[in-house]
Amino acid sequence: MERLNGILTEISGALWGWPMIILLLGTHLYLTIILRFPQRKIFTAIRLSVKRDTQGAGDVSQFGSLATALAATIGTGNIIGVATAIALGGPGAVLWCWLTGVFGISTKYAEGLLAIKYRVKTAKGRMLGGPMYALERGLGWKWLAVLFALFTALASFGIGNTVQANAIATVANETYHIHPALTGAVVCLLAGAVVLGGVKSIARVCGLLVPFMALFYVIGCLYILCINASYLWPALKLIVHSAFSPQAAGGGFVGTTVMMAARYGIARGLFSNESGMGSAPIVAAAAQTRNPVRQALVSSSGTFWDTVVICAMTGLVIVSSVLAYPDIDFSNGATLTKAAFSKIPVVGTPLLTFGLLTFAFSTILGWCYYGERAVEYLKGRRWVIAYRVLYIAAVFVGSVIELSLVWNLADCMNALMAIPNLLSLLMLSGIIVHETRKYLWRGRLDRDMD
């Protein structure tokens, strides 16, 4: 097992190296340019996300689909991932992470558009879509669609399930001394009560949980930044300076190269918001919407909330806390966030604990939907119930085992998901521009799909 873990570590490192980062970031920039900077429409996107489109066909509301996607996306990566980027790339990594989110809005927009454009309606009236349908129906690449669905199903048991359950059990044990097996049993029951009800149940719970947990976390971060107010401006200057300078000074930070800051900031930003990975469009396809562009805009707002807001807030809290408390060891990403938040009296540790617990649990719910849609594509509807039962059982397993092997396997699967999805975005970019021109550039957002 140790040898296998070592092999997977090398494969994961190769898959998430510079070629993948260049492919992902290059796709972000390319789509941003050809779509005339859809980031300009972010407030329109937010308005549409909370407005029910009663005239559109679909299984859940646009807000329900967005909440489910955010549930899967907003996870431990928003907290621990940002800290790891700072530990490895210095404070400048925060800016690169943020910029990745800004440009990733375009890619998430394109994914949502193709999800609606190529979705299918089953005999029972359910909507199914995602990159596997875009690959099959848009490009005729059935074999690559099957591979994407296979990688998605496998990834759901890793980053979407066992590692999140393990994070919950670890936090509960370290903070409240609750045995991991007990935590695992409770999380199993809670997750089972939700996921066995299908997409409508998942979307309903996520629609209630996601706004509350995100708002609570953002308000808590704002409170901490108020406490660190005298260090906020120096933290901002340090982040910007170290993003473009080979040296970072102050607060115990050591010098890092621009390439290191960019590499780790971009990598963690991409991993956090999942723009280009191909997961979010699976649930976007279930949304009630009258045309592809409306849902594309709603989907793009997910990256805005995930990276441009939440990851940026976490980065500011960590950097300002390290400047305020130089005794914090910033070199260990796994403990950096905990050390930074624990310096804040009364609310620091509870806020971090609540964020980790709710973010991880919501990810379990969101990824269950991704996985079951992938299984349905591969094997048909009759296998979905079996998948759900196995998924719930894996939650308990993840709570009580050591997961370095699973983490590496999940990283590999996520990268392998991204490759075919990015190919579909690039190959179908003409269709994306055509649909955008028809509905957005010509001011026809309220027009029904042809």
Coordinates of C-alpha atoms in Angstrom, one line a residue:
M1 CA 0.0 0.0 0.0
E2 CA 2.9 2.4 0.8
R3 CA 4.4 1.7 -2.6
L4 CA 1.1 2.2 -4.3
N5 CA 0.6 5.5 -2.4
G6 CA 4.0 6.6 -3.6
I7 CA 3.1 5.8 -7.2
L8 CA -0.2 7.7 -7.0
T9 CA 1.6 10.7 -5.4
E10 CA 3.9 10.9 -8.4
I11 CA 1.0 10.5 -10.9
S12 CA -1.0 13.2 -9.0
G13 CA 2.0 15.5 -9.0
A14 CA 2.4 15.0 -12.8
L15 CA -1.3 15.5 -13.6
W16 CA -1.6 18.6 -11.5
G17 CA 1.7 20.0 -12.7
W18 CA 2.4 23.0 -15.0
P19 CA 0.8 21.4 -18.1
M20 CA -2.6 21.1 -16.3
I21 CA -2.3 24.5 -14.8
I22 CA -1.5 26.0 -18.2
L23 CA -4.4 24.1 -19.8
L24 CA -6.9 25.2 -17.2
L25 CA -5.7 28.8 -16.9
G26 CA -5.4 29.1 -20.7
T27 CA -9.0 27.9 -21.1
H28 CA -10.1 30.5 -18.5
L29 CA -8.4 33.3 -20.4
Y30 CA -9.4 32.1 -23.9
L31 CA -13.1 31.9 -22.9
T32 CA -12.9 35.2 -21.1
I33 CA -11.7 36.9 -24.3
I34 CA -14.1 35.2 -26.8
L35 CA -17.1 35.7 -24.5
R36 CA -16.2 39.4 -24.1
F37 CA -15.6 39.2 -20.3
P38 CA -18.8 37.7 -19.0
Q39 CA -17.5 38.7 -15.5
R40 CA -19.2 42.0 -16.3
K41 CA -22.6 40.3 -15.9
I42 CA -21.9 38.9 -12.4
F43 CA -24.6 41.0 -10.8
T44 CA -27.1 39.9 -13.4
A45 CA -26.0 36.4 -12.7
I46 CA -26.6 36.8 -8.9
R47 CA -30.1 38.3 -9.6
L48 CA -31.1 35.4 -11.8
S49 CA -29.8 32.9 -9.3
V50 CA -32.4 33.9 -6.7
K51 CA -35.2 34.4 -9.3
R52 CA -37.3 31.3 -10.0
D53 CA -37.7 30.7 -13.7
T54 CA -41.2 29.2 -13.7
Q55 CA -41.4 29.0 -17.5
G56 CA -38.3 26.8 -17.8
A57 CA -38.2 23.0 -17.9
G58 CA -36.1 21.2 -15.3
D59 CA -36.1 19.2 -12.0
V60 CA -35.0 21.9 -9.5
S61 CA -34.9 25.7 -9.4
Q62 CA -31.9 27.6 -10.7
F63 CA -31.1 28.5 -7.1
G64 CA -31.4 24.8 -6.1
S65 CA -28.9 23.8 -8.8
L66 CA -26.5 26.6 -7.8
A67 CA -26.8 25.7 -4.1
T68 CA -26.1 22.0 -4.8
A69 CA -23.1 23.0 -6.9
L70 CA -21.8 25.3 -4.2
A71 CA -22.4 22.6 -1.6
A72 CA -20.0 20.3 -3.5
T73 CA -17.5 23.1 -4.3
I74 CA -17.3 25.0 -1.0
G75 CA -15.4 22.4 1.0
T76 CA -12.2 22.1 3.1
G77 CA -10.3 23.4 0.1
N78 CA -11.6 26.9 0.8
I79 CA -10.1 26.8 4.3
I80 CA -7.2 24.3 4.3
G81 CA -6.4 24.7 0.6
V82 CA -5.8 28.4 0.9
A83 CA -3.6 27.9 3.9
T84 CA -1.6 25.3 2.0
A85 CA -1.1 27.7 -0.9
I86 CA 0.2 30.4 1.5
A87 CA 2.5 27.9 3.2
L88 CA 4.0 26.7 0.0
G89 CA 3.9 29.9 -2.2
G90 CA 3.9 32.7 0.3
P91 CA 1.2 35.4 0.8
G92 CA 1.3 36.2 -2.9
A93 CA -0.5 33.0 -3.6
V94 CA -3.7 34.6 -2.3
L95 CA -3.8 37.0 -5.2
W96 CA -3.1 34.4 -7.8
C97 CA -5.9 32.2 -6.2
W98 CA -8.3 35.2 -6.4
L99 CA -7.3 36.0 -10.0
T100 CA -7.9 32.3 -11.0
G101 CA -11.4 32.7 -9.5
V102 CA -12.1 35.9 -11.5
F103 CA -11.1 34.3 -14.8
G104 CA -12.7 31.0 -13.9
I105 CA -16.1 32.6 -14.0
S106 CA -15.9 32.4 -17.8
T107 CA -15.2 28.7 -17.7
K108 CA -18.0 28.0 -15.3
Y109 CA -20.3 30.0 -17.5
A110 CA -19.4 27.9 -20.6
E111 CA -19.9 24.7 -18.6
G112 CA -23.4 25.7 -17.5
L113 CA -24.3 26.7 -21.1
L114 CA -23.3 23.4 -22.6
A115 CA -25.0 21.5 -19.8
I116 CA -28.4 23.0 -20.8
K117 CA -27.6 22.9 -24.6
Y118 CA -27.0 19.2 -24.6
R119 CA -29.1 17.8 -21.8
V120 CA -31.6 15.1 -22.4
K121 CA -35.1 14.4 -21.1
T122 CA -35.8 10.9 -19.9
A123 CA -39.1 9.1 -20.5
K124 CA -40.2 10.1 -16.9
G125 CA -39.4 13.7 -17.5
R126 CA -36.1 14.0 -15.6
M127 CA -33.3 16.2 -17.0
L128 CA -29.8 14.6 -17.4
G129 CA -26.7 16.4 -18.6
G130 CA -23.1 17.3 -18.0
P131 CA -19.8 17.0 -19.9
M132 CA -20.5 13.3 -20.8
Y133 CA -23.6 14.4 -22.8
A134 CA -21.7 17.4 -24.4
L135 CA -18.9 15.0 -25.4
E136 CA -21.4 12.4 -26.8
R137 CA -24.0 14.7 -28.4
G138 CA -21.9 17.7 -29.3
L139 CA -18.7 16.0 -30.5
G140 CA -19.7 12.3 -31.0
W141 CA -17.0 11.2 -28.6
K142 CA -18.9 8.5 -26.8
W143 CA -15.7 6.7 -25.6
L144 CA -14.4 9.9 -23.9
A145 CA -17.8 10.5 -22.4
V146 CA -17.7 7.1 -20.8
L147 CA -14.3 7.8 -19.4
F148 CA -15.4 11.1 -17.9
A149 CA -18.4 9.4 -16.2
L150 CA -16.1 6.7 -14.9
F151 CA -13.6 9.2 -13.4
T152 CA -16.5 11.2 -11.9
A153 CA -18.0 8.1 -10.2
L154 CA -14.6 7.2 -8.7
A155 CA -13.8 10.7 -7.7
S156 CA -17.1 11.0 -5.8
F157 CA -15.9 8.4 -3.3
G158 CA -12.6 10.3 -2.8
I159 CA -12.7 14.1 -2.7
G160 CA -16.5 14.1 -2.4
N161 CA -17.0 11.5 0.3
T162 CA -14.3 9.7 2.3
V163 CA -11.9 12.7 2.6
Q164 CA -14.7 15.0 3.7
A165 CA -16.0 12.5 6.3
N166 CA -12.5 12.1 7.6
A167 CA -12.1 15.9 7.9
I168 CA -15.4 16.0 9.9
A169 CA -14.3 13.1 12.2
T170 CA -10.9 14.6 12.7
V171 CA -12.2 18.0 13.7
A172 CA -14.8 16.5 16.0
N173 CA -12.2 14.4 17.7
E174 CA -9.5 17.1 18.1
T175 CA -12.0 19.8 19.2
Y176 CA -14.6 17.9 21.2
H177 CA -12.9 14.5 21.8
I178 CA -15.7 12.6 20.0
H179 CA -14.7 9.2 18.8
P180 CA -14.4 9.0 14.9
A181 CA -16.7 6.0 14.8
L182 CA -19.5 7.8 16.5
T183 CA -19.0 10.8 14.3
G184 CA -19.0 8.6 11.2
A185 CA -22.3 6.9 12.3
V186 CA -24.0 10.3 12.8
V187 CA -22.8 11.7 9.5
C188 CA -23.9 8.5 7.8
L189 CA -27.4 8.9 9.2
L190 CA -27.7 12.5 8.3
A191 CA -26.3 12.0 4.8
G192 CA -28.5 9.0 4.2
A193 CA -31.6 10.9 5.2
V194 CA -30.8 13.4 2.5
V195 CA -29.3 11.6 -0.4
L196 CA -31.8 8.7 -0.5
G197 CA -34.4 11.3 -1.4
G198 CA -32.7 12.1 -4.7
V199 CA -31.9 15.4 -6.4
K200 CA -34.9 17.3 -5.0
S201 CA -34.0 16.4 -1.5
I202 CA -30.4 17.2 -1.9
A203 CA -31.2 20.6 -3.6
R204 CA -33.7 21.4 -0.8
V205 CA -31.2 20.8 2.0
C206 CA -28.4 22.5 0.2
G207 CA -30.6 25.5 -0.5
L208 CA -31.1 25.9 3.2
L209 CA -27.6 24.9 4.4
V210 CA -25.3 26.7 1.9
P211 CA -26.5 30.3 2.3
F212 CA -26.5 30.0 6.1
M213 CA -23.1 28.4 6.4
A214 CA -21.5 30.7 3.8
L215 CA -23.0 33.8 5.4
F216 CA -22.0 32.7 8.9
Y217 CA -18.4 32.1 7.8
V218 CA -18.1 35.4 5.9
I219 CA -19.5 37.4 8.9
G220 CA -17.0 35.6 11.2
C221 CA -14.2 36.4 8.8
L222 CA -15.2 40.1 8.7
Y223 CA -15.2 40.1 12.5
I224 CA -11.7 38.7 12.6
L225 CA -10.6 41.2 10.0
C226 CA -12.0 44.0 12.2
I227 CA -9.9 42.7 15.1
N228 CA -6.9 42.6 12.8
A229 CA -7.8 46.0 11.3
S230 CA -4.4 47.6 11.9
Y231 CA -2.8 44.7 9.9
L232 CA -5.3 44.6 7.1
W233 CA -3.7 47.2 4.8
P234 CA -0.2 45.8 5.4
A235 CA -1.6 42.3 4.6
L236 CA -3.1 43.5 1.3
K237 CA 0.2 45.2 0.3
L238 CA 2.2 42.1 1.3
I239 CA -0.1 39.9 -0.8
V240 CA 0.1 42.1 -3.9
H241 CA 3.9 42.7 -3.5
S242 CA 4.8 39.1 -3.0
A243 CA 2.7 38.0 -5.9
F244 CA 5.0 39.9 -8.3
S245 CA 8.2 40.1 -6.4
P246 CA 10.7 37.4 -5.6
Q247 CA 10.7 38.5 -1.9
A248 CA 8.1 38.6 0.8
A249 CA 8.9 40.5 4.0
G250 CA 7.2 40.8 7.3
G251 CA 5.4 38.6 9.9
G252 CA 8.0 35.8 9.7
F253 CA 7.2 35.0 6.0
V254 CA 10.3 33.9 4.1
G255 CA 11.1 34.8 0.6
T256 CA 9.4 32.9 -2.2
T257 CA 9.6 33.2 -6.0
V258 CA 6.9 34.6 -8.2
M259 CA 6.6 31.2 -9.9
M260 CA 6.0 29.5 -6.6
A261 CA 3.4 32.0 -5.6
A262 CA 1.7 31.7 -9.0
R263 CA 1.9 27.9 -9.1
Y264 CA 0.4 27.2 -5.8
G265 CA -2.1 30.0 -5.9
I266 CA -3.4 29.0 -9.3
A267 CA -3.5 25.3 -8.4
R268 CA -5.4 25.8 -5.2
G269 CA -7.7 28.2 -6.8
L270 CA -8.6 25.8 -9.6
F271 CA -9.0 23.0 -7.1
S272 CA -11.2 25.0 -4.9
N273 CA -13.7 26.4 -7.4
E274 CA -13.7 23.4 -9.7
S275 CA -14.1 25.6 -12.8
G276 CA -13.1 23.4 -15.7
M277 CA -13.3 20.1 -13.7
G278 CA -16.8 19.3 -15.2
S279 CA -18.6 18.5 -11.9
A280 CA -20.9 21.6 -11.6
P281 CA -22.6 21.3 -15.0
I282 CA -23.9 17.9 -14.0
V283 CA -26.4 19.5 -11.6
A284 CA -26.7 22.7 -13.7
A285 CA -28.4 20.4 -16.3
A286 CA -31.3 19.8 -13.9
A287 CA -32.1 23.5 -13.5
Q288 CA -35.5 25.0 -14.5
T289 CA -34.4 27.5 -17.1
R290 CA -35.8 28.8 -20.4
N291 CA -32.5 29.0 -22.3
P292 CA -28.8 27.9 -21.9
V293 CA -27.5 31.4 -21.2
R294 CA -29.6 32.1 -18.1
Q295 CA -28.3 29.0 -16.4
A296 CA -24.8 29.7 -17.7
L297 CA -24.9 33.0 -15.8
V298 CA -26.3 31.4 -12.7
S299 CA -23.5 28.8 -12.7
S300 CA -20.8 31.4 -13.2
S301 CA -21.9 33.1 -9.9
G302 CA -20.8 29.9 -8.1
T303 CA -17.1 30.6 -8.8
F304 CA -17.6 34.2 -7.7
W305 CA -18.9 33.2 -4.3
D306 CA -16.5 30.3 -3.8
T307 CA -13.1 31.9 -4.8
V308 CA -13.6 35.6 -5.3
V309 CA -15.3 35.9 -1.9
I310 CA -14.8 33.0 0.4
C311 CA -11.2 32.0 -0.5
A312 CA -10.2 35.7 -0.5
M313 CA -11.6 36.2 2.9
T314 CA -9.8 33.1 4.3
G315 CA -6.5 34.4 2.7
L316 CA -6.9 37.8 4.3
V317 CA -7.6 36.4 7.7
I318 CA -4.6 34.1 7.6
V319 CA -2.1 36.7 6.3
S320 CA -3.3 39.4 8.6
S321 CA -3.2 37.0 11.6
V322 CA 0.3 35.9 10.8
L323 CA 1.4 39.6 10.7
A324 CA -0.5 40.3 14.0
Y325 CA 0.9 37.2 15.7
P326 CA 4.5 36.4 14.4
D327 CA 4.7 33.3 16.6
I328 CA 2.3 31.5 14.2
D329 CA 4.1 28.8 12.2
F330 CA 3.0 29.5 8.7
S331 CA 5.2 26.7 7.2
N332 CA 2.7 23.9 7.8
G333 CA -0.4 24.4 5.7
A334 CA -2.4 21.7 7.6
T335 CA -2.1 23.6 10.9
L336 CA -1.8 27.2 9.6
T337 CA -5.5 27.9 9.5
K338 CA -6.2 26.5 12.9
A339 CA -3.3 28.5 14.4
A340 CA -4.4 31.7 12.8
F341 CA -8.1 31.4 13.8
S342 CA -7.2 30.2 17.3
K343 CA -5.5 33.6 18.0
I344 CA -8.9 35.3 17.9
P345 CA -10.6 35.1 21.3
V346 CA -14.0 33.6 21.8
V347 CA -15.1 33.2 18.1
G348 CA -11.9 32.0 16.3
T349 CA -11.9 28.3 17.0
P350 CA -15.7 27.8 17.0
L351 CA -15.9 29.6 13.7
L352 CA -13.3 27.5 12.0
T353 CA -14.8 24.3 13.5
F354 CA -18.3 25.2 12.2
G355 CA -16.9 26.1 8.8
L356 CA -15.0 22.9 8.4
L357 CA -17.9 20.7 9.6
T358 CA -20.6 22.3 7.4
F359 CA -18.4 22.8 4.4
A360 CA -17.3 19.2 4.5
F361 CA -20.9 17.8 5.0
S362 CA -22.3 19.9 2.2
T363 CA -19.6 18.6 -0.1
I364 CA -20.7 15.0 0.7
L365 CA -24.3 15.9 -0.4
G366 CA -23.3 17.7 -3.6
W367 CA -20.9 15.0 -4.8
C368 CA -23.4 12.3 -4.2
Y369 CA -25.5 13.8 -7.0
Y370 CA -22.5 14.0 -9.3
G371 CA -21.6 10.4 -8.7
E372 CA -25.1 9.0 -9.2
R373 CA -25.6 10.9 -12.5
A374 CA -22.3 9.4 -13.7
V375 CA -23.4 5.9 -12.6
E376 CA -26.8 6.4 -14.4
Y377 CA -25.0 7.4 -17.6
L378 CA -22.7 4.3 -17.4
K379 CA -25.1 1.6 -16.2
G380 CA -28.7 3.0 -16.1
R381 CA -31.1 4.1 -13.5
R382 CA -31.4 0.7 -11.8
W383 CA -27.9 1.1 -10.4
V384 CA -28.5 4.4 -8.7
I385 CA -30.0 3.0 -5.4
A386 CA -27.1 0.6 -5.1
Y387 CA -24.7 3.5 -5.6
R388 CA -26.4 5.6 -2.9
V389 CA -26.2 2.8 -0.3
L390 CA -22.5 2.2 -1.1
Y391 CA -21.9 6.0 -1.0
I392 CA -23.4 6.3 2.5
A393 CA -21.4 3.3 3.7
A394 CA -18.2 4.9 2.4
V395 CA -18.9 7.9 4.6
F396 CA -18.4 5.7 7.7
V397 CA -15.3 4.1 6.3
G398 CA -13.8 7.5 5.6
S399 CA -14.4 8.6 9.1
V400 CA -12.2 5.8 10.7
I401 CA -9.4 5.1 8.2
E402 CA -6.2 6.9 7.2
L403 CA -6.7 8.6 3.8
S404 CA -3.4 9.6 2.2
L405 CA -3.9 6.9 -0.5
V406 CA -7.5 8.0 -1.1
W407 CA -6.5 11.7 -1.3
N408 CA -3.9 10.9 -4.0
L409 CA -6.4 8.7 -5.9
A410 CA -9.0 11.5 -5.7
D411 CA -6.5 14.1 -7.0
C412 CA -5.8 11.8 -10.0
M413 CA -9.5 11.3 -10.8
N414 CA -10.2 15.0 -10.6
A415 CA -7.4 15.8 -13.1
L416 CA -8.7 13.0 -15.4
M417 CA -12.2 14.5 -15.2
A418 CA -10.9 18.0 -16.2
I419 CA -9.0 16.9 -19.4
P420 CA -12.1 15.6 -21.4
N421 CA -14.2 18.4 -20.0
L422 CA -11.7 21.1 -21.1
L423 CA -11.5 19.5 -24.5
S424 CA -15.3 19.7 -24.9
L425 CA -15.2 23.4 -23.9
L426 CA -12.5 24.3 -26.4
M427 CA -13.9 22.2 -29.3
L428 CA -17.5 23.6 -28.7
S429 CA -16.4 27.2 -28.1
G430 CA -18.1 28.2 -31.3
I431 CA -21.4 26.9 -30.0
I432 CA -20.9 28.7 -26.7
V433 CA -20.2 32.0 -28.5
H434 CA -23.2 31.5 -30.8
E435 CA -25.6 30.9 -27.9
T436 CA -24.2 33.8 -26.0
R437 CA -24.7 36.1 -29.0
K438 CA -28.3 34.9 -29.5
Y439 CA -29.5 35.4 -25.9
L440 CA -27.0 37.7 -24.0
W441 CA -25.4 40.1 -26.5
R442 CA -28.7 40.7 -28.2
G443 CA -30.6 41.2 -25.0
R444 CA -32.8 38.2 -25.2
L445 CA -32.3 36.6 -21.8
D446 CA -36.1 36.1 -21.4
R447 CA -36.4 34.3 -24.7
D448 CA -37.3 30.6 -24.7
M449 CA -34.8 28.0 -26.1
D450 CA -35.4 27.2 -29.7

